[in-house]
Short mmCIF file of C-alpha atoms in Angstrom, two decimals:
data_model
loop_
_atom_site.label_atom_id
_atom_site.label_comp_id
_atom_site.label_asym_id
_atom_site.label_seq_id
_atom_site.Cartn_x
_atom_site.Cartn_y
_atom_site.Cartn_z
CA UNK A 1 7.50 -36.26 9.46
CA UNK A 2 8.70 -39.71 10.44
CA UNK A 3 8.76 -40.19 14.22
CA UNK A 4 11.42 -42.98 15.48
CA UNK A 5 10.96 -45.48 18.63
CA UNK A 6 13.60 -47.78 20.42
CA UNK A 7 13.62 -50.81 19.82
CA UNK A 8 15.94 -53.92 21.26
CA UNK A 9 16.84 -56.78 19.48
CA UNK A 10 19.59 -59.26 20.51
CA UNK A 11 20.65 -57.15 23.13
CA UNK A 12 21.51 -54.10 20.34
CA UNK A 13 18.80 -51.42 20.37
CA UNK A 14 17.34 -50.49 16.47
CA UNK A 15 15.61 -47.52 15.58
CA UNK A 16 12.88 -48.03 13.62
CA UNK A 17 10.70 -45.28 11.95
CA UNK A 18 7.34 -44.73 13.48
CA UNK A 19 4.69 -43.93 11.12
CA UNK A 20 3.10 -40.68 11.55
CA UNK A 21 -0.49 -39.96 11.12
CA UNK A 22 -0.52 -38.03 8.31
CA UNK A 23 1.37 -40.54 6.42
CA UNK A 24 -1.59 -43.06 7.23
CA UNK A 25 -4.37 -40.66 6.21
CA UNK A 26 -2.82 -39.07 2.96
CA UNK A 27 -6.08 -37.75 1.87
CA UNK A 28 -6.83 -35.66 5.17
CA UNK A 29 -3.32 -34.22 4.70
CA UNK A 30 -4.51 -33.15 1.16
CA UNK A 31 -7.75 -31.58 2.33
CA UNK A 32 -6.04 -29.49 5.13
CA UNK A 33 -3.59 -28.39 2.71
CA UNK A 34 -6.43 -27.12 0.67
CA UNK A 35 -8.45 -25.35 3.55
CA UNK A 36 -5.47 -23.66 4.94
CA UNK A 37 -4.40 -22.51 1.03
CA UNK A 38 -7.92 -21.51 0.43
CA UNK A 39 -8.39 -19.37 4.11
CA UNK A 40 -5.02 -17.83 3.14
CA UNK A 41 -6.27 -16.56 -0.04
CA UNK A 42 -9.65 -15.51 1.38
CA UNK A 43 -8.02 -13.70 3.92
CA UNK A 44 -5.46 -11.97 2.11
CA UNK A 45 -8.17 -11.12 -0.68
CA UNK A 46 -10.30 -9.51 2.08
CA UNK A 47 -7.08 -7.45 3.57
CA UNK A 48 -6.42 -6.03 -0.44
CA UNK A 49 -9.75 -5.01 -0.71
CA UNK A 50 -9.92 -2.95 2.58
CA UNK A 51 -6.55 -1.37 2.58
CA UNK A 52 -5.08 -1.67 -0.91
CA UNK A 53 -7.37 -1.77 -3.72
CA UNK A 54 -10.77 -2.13 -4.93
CA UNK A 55 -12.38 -2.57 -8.58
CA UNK A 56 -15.66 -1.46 -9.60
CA UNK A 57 -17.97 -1.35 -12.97
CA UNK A 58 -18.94 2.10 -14.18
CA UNK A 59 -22.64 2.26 -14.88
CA UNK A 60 -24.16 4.48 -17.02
CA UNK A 61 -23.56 7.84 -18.59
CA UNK A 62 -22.40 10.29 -15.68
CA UNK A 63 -18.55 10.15 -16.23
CA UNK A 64 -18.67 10.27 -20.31
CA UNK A 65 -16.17 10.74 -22.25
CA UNK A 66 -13.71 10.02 -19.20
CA UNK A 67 -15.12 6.95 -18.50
CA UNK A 68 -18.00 5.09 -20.50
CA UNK A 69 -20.43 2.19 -19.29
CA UNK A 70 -19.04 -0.97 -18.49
CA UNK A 71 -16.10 0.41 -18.11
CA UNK A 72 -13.68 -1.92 -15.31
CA UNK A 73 -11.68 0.61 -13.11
CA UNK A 74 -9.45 0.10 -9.77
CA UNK A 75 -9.71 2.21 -6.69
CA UNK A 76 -6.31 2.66 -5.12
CA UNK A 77 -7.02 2.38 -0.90
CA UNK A 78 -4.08 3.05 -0.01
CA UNK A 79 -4.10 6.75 0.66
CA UNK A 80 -7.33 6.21 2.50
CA UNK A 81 -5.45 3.65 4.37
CA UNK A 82 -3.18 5.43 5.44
CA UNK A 83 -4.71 9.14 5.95
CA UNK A 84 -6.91 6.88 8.68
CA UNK A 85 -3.96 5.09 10.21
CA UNK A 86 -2.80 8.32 11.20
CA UNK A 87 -6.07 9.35 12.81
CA UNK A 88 -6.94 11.73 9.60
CA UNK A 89 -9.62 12.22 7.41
CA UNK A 90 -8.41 11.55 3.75
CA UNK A 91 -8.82 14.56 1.34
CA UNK A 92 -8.20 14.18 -2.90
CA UNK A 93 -7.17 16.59 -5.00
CA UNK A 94 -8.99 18.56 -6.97
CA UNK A 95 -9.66 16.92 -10.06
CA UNK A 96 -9.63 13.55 -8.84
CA UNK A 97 -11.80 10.93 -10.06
CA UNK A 98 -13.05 9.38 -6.92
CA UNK A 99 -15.58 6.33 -5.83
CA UNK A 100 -17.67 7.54 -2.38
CA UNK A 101 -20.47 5.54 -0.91
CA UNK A 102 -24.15 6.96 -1.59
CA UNK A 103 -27.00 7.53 0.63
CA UNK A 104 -29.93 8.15 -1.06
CA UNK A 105 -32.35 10.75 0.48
CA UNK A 106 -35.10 8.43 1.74
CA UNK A 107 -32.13 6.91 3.45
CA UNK A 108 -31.56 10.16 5.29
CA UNK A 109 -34.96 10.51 6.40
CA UNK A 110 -35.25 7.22 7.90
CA UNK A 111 -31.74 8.38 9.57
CA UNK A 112 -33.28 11.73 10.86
CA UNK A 113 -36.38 10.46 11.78
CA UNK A 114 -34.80 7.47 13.72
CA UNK A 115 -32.42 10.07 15.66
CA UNK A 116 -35.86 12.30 16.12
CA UNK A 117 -37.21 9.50 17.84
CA UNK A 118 -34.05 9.08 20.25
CA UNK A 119 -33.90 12.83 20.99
CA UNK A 120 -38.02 13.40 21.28
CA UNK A 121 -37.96 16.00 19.08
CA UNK A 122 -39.87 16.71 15.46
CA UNK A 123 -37.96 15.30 12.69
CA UNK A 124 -37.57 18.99 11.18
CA UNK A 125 -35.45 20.13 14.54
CA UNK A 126 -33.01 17.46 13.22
CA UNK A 127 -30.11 19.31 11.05
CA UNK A 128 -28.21 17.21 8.37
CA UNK A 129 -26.36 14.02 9.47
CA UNK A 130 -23.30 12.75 8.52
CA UNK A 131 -23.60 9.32 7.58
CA UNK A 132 -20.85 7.75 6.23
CA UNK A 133 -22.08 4.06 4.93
CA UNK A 134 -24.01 3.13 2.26
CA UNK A 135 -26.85 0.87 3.16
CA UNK A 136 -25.92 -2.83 1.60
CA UNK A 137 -28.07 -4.05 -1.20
CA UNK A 138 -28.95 -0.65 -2.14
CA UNK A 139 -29.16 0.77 -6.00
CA UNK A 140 -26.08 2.90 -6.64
CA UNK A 141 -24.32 2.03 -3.72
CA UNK A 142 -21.30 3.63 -4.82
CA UNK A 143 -20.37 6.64 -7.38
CA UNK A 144 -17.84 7.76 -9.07
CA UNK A 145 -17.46 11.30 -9.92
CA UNK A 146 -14.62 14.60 -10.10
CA UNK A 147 -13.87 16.49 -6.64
CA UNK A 148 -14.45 20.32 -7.62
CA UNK A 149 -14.81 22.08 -4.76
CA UNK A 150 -13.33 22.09 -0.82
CA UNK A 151 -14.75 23.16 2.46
CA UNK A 152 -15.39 27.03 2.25
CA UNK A 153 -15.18 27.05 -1.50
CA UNK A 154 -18.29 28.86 -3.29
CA UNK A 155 -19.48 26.81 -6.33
CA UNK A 156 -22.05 28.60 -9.09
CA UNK A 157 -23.33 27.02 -12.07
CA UNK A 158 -24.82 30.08 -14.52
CA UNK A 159 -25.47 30.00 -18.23
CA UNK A 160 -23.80 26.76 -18.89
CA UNK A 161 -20.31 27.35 -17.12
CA UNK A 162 -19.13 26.20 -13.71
CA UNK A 163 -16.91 28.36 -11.39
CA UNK A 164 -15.30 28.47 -8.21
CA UNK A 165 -14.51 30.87 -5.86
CA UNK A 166 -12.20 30.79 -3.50
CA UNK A 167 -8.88 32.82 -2.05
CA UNK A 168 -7.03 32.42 -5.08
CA UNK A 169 -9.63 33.10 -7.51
CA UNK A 170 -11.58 35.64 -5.60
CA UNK A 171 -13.01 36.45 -9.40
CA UNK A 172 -14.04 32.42 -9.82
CA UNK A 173 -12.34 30.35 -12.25
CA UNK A 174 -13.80 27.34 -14.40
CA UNK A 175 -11.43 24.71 -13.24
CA UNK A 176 -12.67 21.93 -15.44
CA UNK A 177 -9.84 23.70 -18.09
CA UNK A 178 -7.65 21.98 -15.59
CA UNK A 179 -8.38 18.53 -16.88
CA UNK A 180 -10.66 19.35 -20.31
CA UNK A 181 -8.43 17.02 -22.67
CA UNK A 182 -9.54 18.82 -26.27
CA UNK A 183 -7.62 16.59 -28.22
CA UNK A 184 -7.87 13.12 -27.00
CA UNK A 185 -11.86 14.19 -25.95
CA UNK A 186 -11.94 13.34 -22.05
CA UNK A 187 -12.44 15.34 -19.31
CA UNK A 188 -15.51 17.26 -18.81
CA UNK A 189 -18.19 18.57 -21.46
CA UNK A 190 -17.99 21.98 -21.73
CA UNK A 191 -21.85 22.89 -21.34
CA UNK A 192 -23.01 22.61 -17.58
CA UNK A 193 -26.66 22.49 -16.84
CA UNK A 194 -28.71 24.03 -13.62
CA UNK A 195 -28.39 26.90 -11.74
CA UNK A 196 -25.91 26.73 -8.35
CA UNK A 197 -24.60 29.02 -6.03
CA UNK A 198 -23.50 27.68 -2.89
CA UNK A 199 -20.75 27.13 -0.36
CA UNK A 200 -19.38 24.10 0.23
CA UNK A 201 -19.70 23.14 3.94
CA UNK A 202 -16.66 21.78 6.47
CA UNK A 203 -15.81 18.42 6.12
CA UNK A 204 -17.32 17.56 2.57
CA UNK A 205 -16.57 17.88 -0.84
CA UNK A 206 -18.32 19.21 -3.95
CA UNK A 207 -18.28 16.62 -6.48
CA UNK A 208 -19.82 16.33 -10.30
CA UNK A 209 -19.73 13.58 -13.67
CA UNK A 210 -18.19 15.24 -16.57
CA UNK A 211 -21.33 14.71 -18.95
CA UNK A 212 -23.69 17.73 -17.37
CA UNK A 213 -25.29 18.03 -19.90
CA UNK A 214 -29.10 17.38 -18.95
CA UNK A 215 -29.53 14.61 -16.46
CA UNK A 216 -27.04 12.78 -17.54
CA UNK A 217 -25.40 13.18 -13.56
CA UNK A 218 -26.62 12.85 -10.47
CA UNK A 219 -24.49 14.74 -8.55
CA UNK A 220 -23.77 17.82 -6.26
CA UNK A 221 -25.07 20.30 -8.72
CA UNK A 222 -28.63 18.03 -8.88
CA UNK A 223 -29.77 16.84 -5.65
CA UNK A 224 -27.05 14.73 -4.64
CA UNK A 225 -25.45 17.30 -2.24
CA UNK A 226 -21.78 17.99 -1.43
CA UNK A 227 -20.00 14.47 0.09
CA UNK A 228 -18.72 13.66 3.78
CA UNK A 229 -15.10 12.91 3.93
CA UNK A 230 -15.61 10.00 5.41
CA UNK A 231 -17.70 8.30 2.22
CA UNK A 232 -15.02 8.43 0.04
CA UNK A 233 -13.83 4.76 -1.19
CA UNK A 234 -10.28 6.49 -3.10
CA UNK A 235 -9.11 7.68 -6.12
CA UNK A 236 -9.68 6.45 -9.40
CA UNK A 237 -5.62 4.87 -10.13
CA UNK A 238 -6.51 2.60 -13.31
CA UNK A 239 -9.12 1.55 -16.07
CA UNK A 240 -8.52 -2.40 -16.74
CA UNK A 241 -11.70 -2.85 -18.91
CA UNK A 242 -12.04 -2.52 -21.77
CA UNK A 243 -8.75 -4.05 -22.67
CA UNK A 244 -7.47 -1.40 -25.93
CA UNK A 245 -8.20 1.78 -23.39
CA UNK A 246 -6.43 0.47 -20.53
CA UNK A 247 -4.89 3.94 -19.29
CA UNK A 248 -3.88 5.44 -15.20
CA UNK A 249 -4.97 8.23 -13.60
#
């Protein structure tokens, strides 16, 4: 921006452009250019990945043959976003593919035994506690897995098949027909191993991978428990990677 000064020659005054620093010091111009372009971007990269989207790498077995290793998928936030913008916990659908944050169980007990210590009481007078973080660094931080059940639901696993019980199918049903895709082979596997029978408590969800079969997946059915509300990153909206199975959800 050119500045102008007065100037009086003669007895006429003459305006004469004043140059401005900037114009001296083109270089520093350049370099603030850049830092404010790059702290935009940084900034607006941090805002889509807490309230928009997130992607995430699918490692290992757990999710086959919806989803296979390496696989490159996107979380959609926004639902989550928004359920806690309006002072609500967010709740999927059944059948959602969903990313939640994982505590591991020596995690708890550190948790249990640390709130022990502040109450002065024996760890084992400590009942379950809802931690909703995943420790940072930490192996499986997050996982992704299929919402079966809801609070008050029962859940058995027995010879193979997995059922659940609730007001409108007081007789169980298997819901993974809901999503089983026969034809294009996705969805679950059809043979579910262990031995369940439990009801789901308030405020969580019972989740599983769609390859049961062994210990293929660690999940609700084998030691992972059901999942607070609270952990869950969002819904599964895309698979980017690889680039010939590029599909929504």
């Amino acid at each position: 921006m050119l500045i102008f000064e007065r100037l009086w020659y003669n007895g006429e005054m003459e305006v004469q452009p004043k140059v401005g620093f900037f114009t001296k010091h083109p270089l520093l111009k350049d370099l603030l250019s850049l830092a404010i372009f790059v702290t935009c971007v940084v900034a607006g990269t941090m805002l889509l990945n807490a309230f928009v989207f997130r992607s995430y790498n699918v490692v290992g077995q757990s999710m086959e043959n919806t989803f296979h290793n390496n696989d490159r998928v996107i979380v959609n936030r926004l639902p989550v976003t928004w359920a806690h913008f309006m002072g609500q916990e967010y709740v999927p659908k059944r059948g959602d593919v969903i990313v939640f944050a994982n505590v591991d169980a020596e995690e708890e007990e550190r948790l249990k035994q640390e709130k022990a210590d502040e109450l002065g009481v024996d760890v084992s007078e400590v009942g379950d506690l809802l931690t909703c973080a995943a420790p940072a660094g930490q192996p499986d931080q997050y996982l992704i897995k299929r919402v079966i059940a809801f609070p008050g639901e029962r859940v058995t696993v027995k010879d193979g098949v997995m059922k659940v019980y609730n007001d409108e199918w007081p007789d169980g049903y298997e819901v993974d027909e809901l999503w089983r895709n026969e034809e294009e082979d996705t969805g679950p596997k059809k043979d579910v191993s262990g031995q369940v029978d439990m009801t789901v408590p308030e405020g969580e969800i019972f989740v599983a991978g769609d390859n049961r079969e062994g210990q293929h997946s660690f999940d609700s059915r084998s030691g992972l428990g059901t999942i607070p509300y609270c952990r869950i990153i969002g819904p599964v909206a895309m698979r980017i990677y690889p680039l010939n199975k590029i599909s929504f959800f």
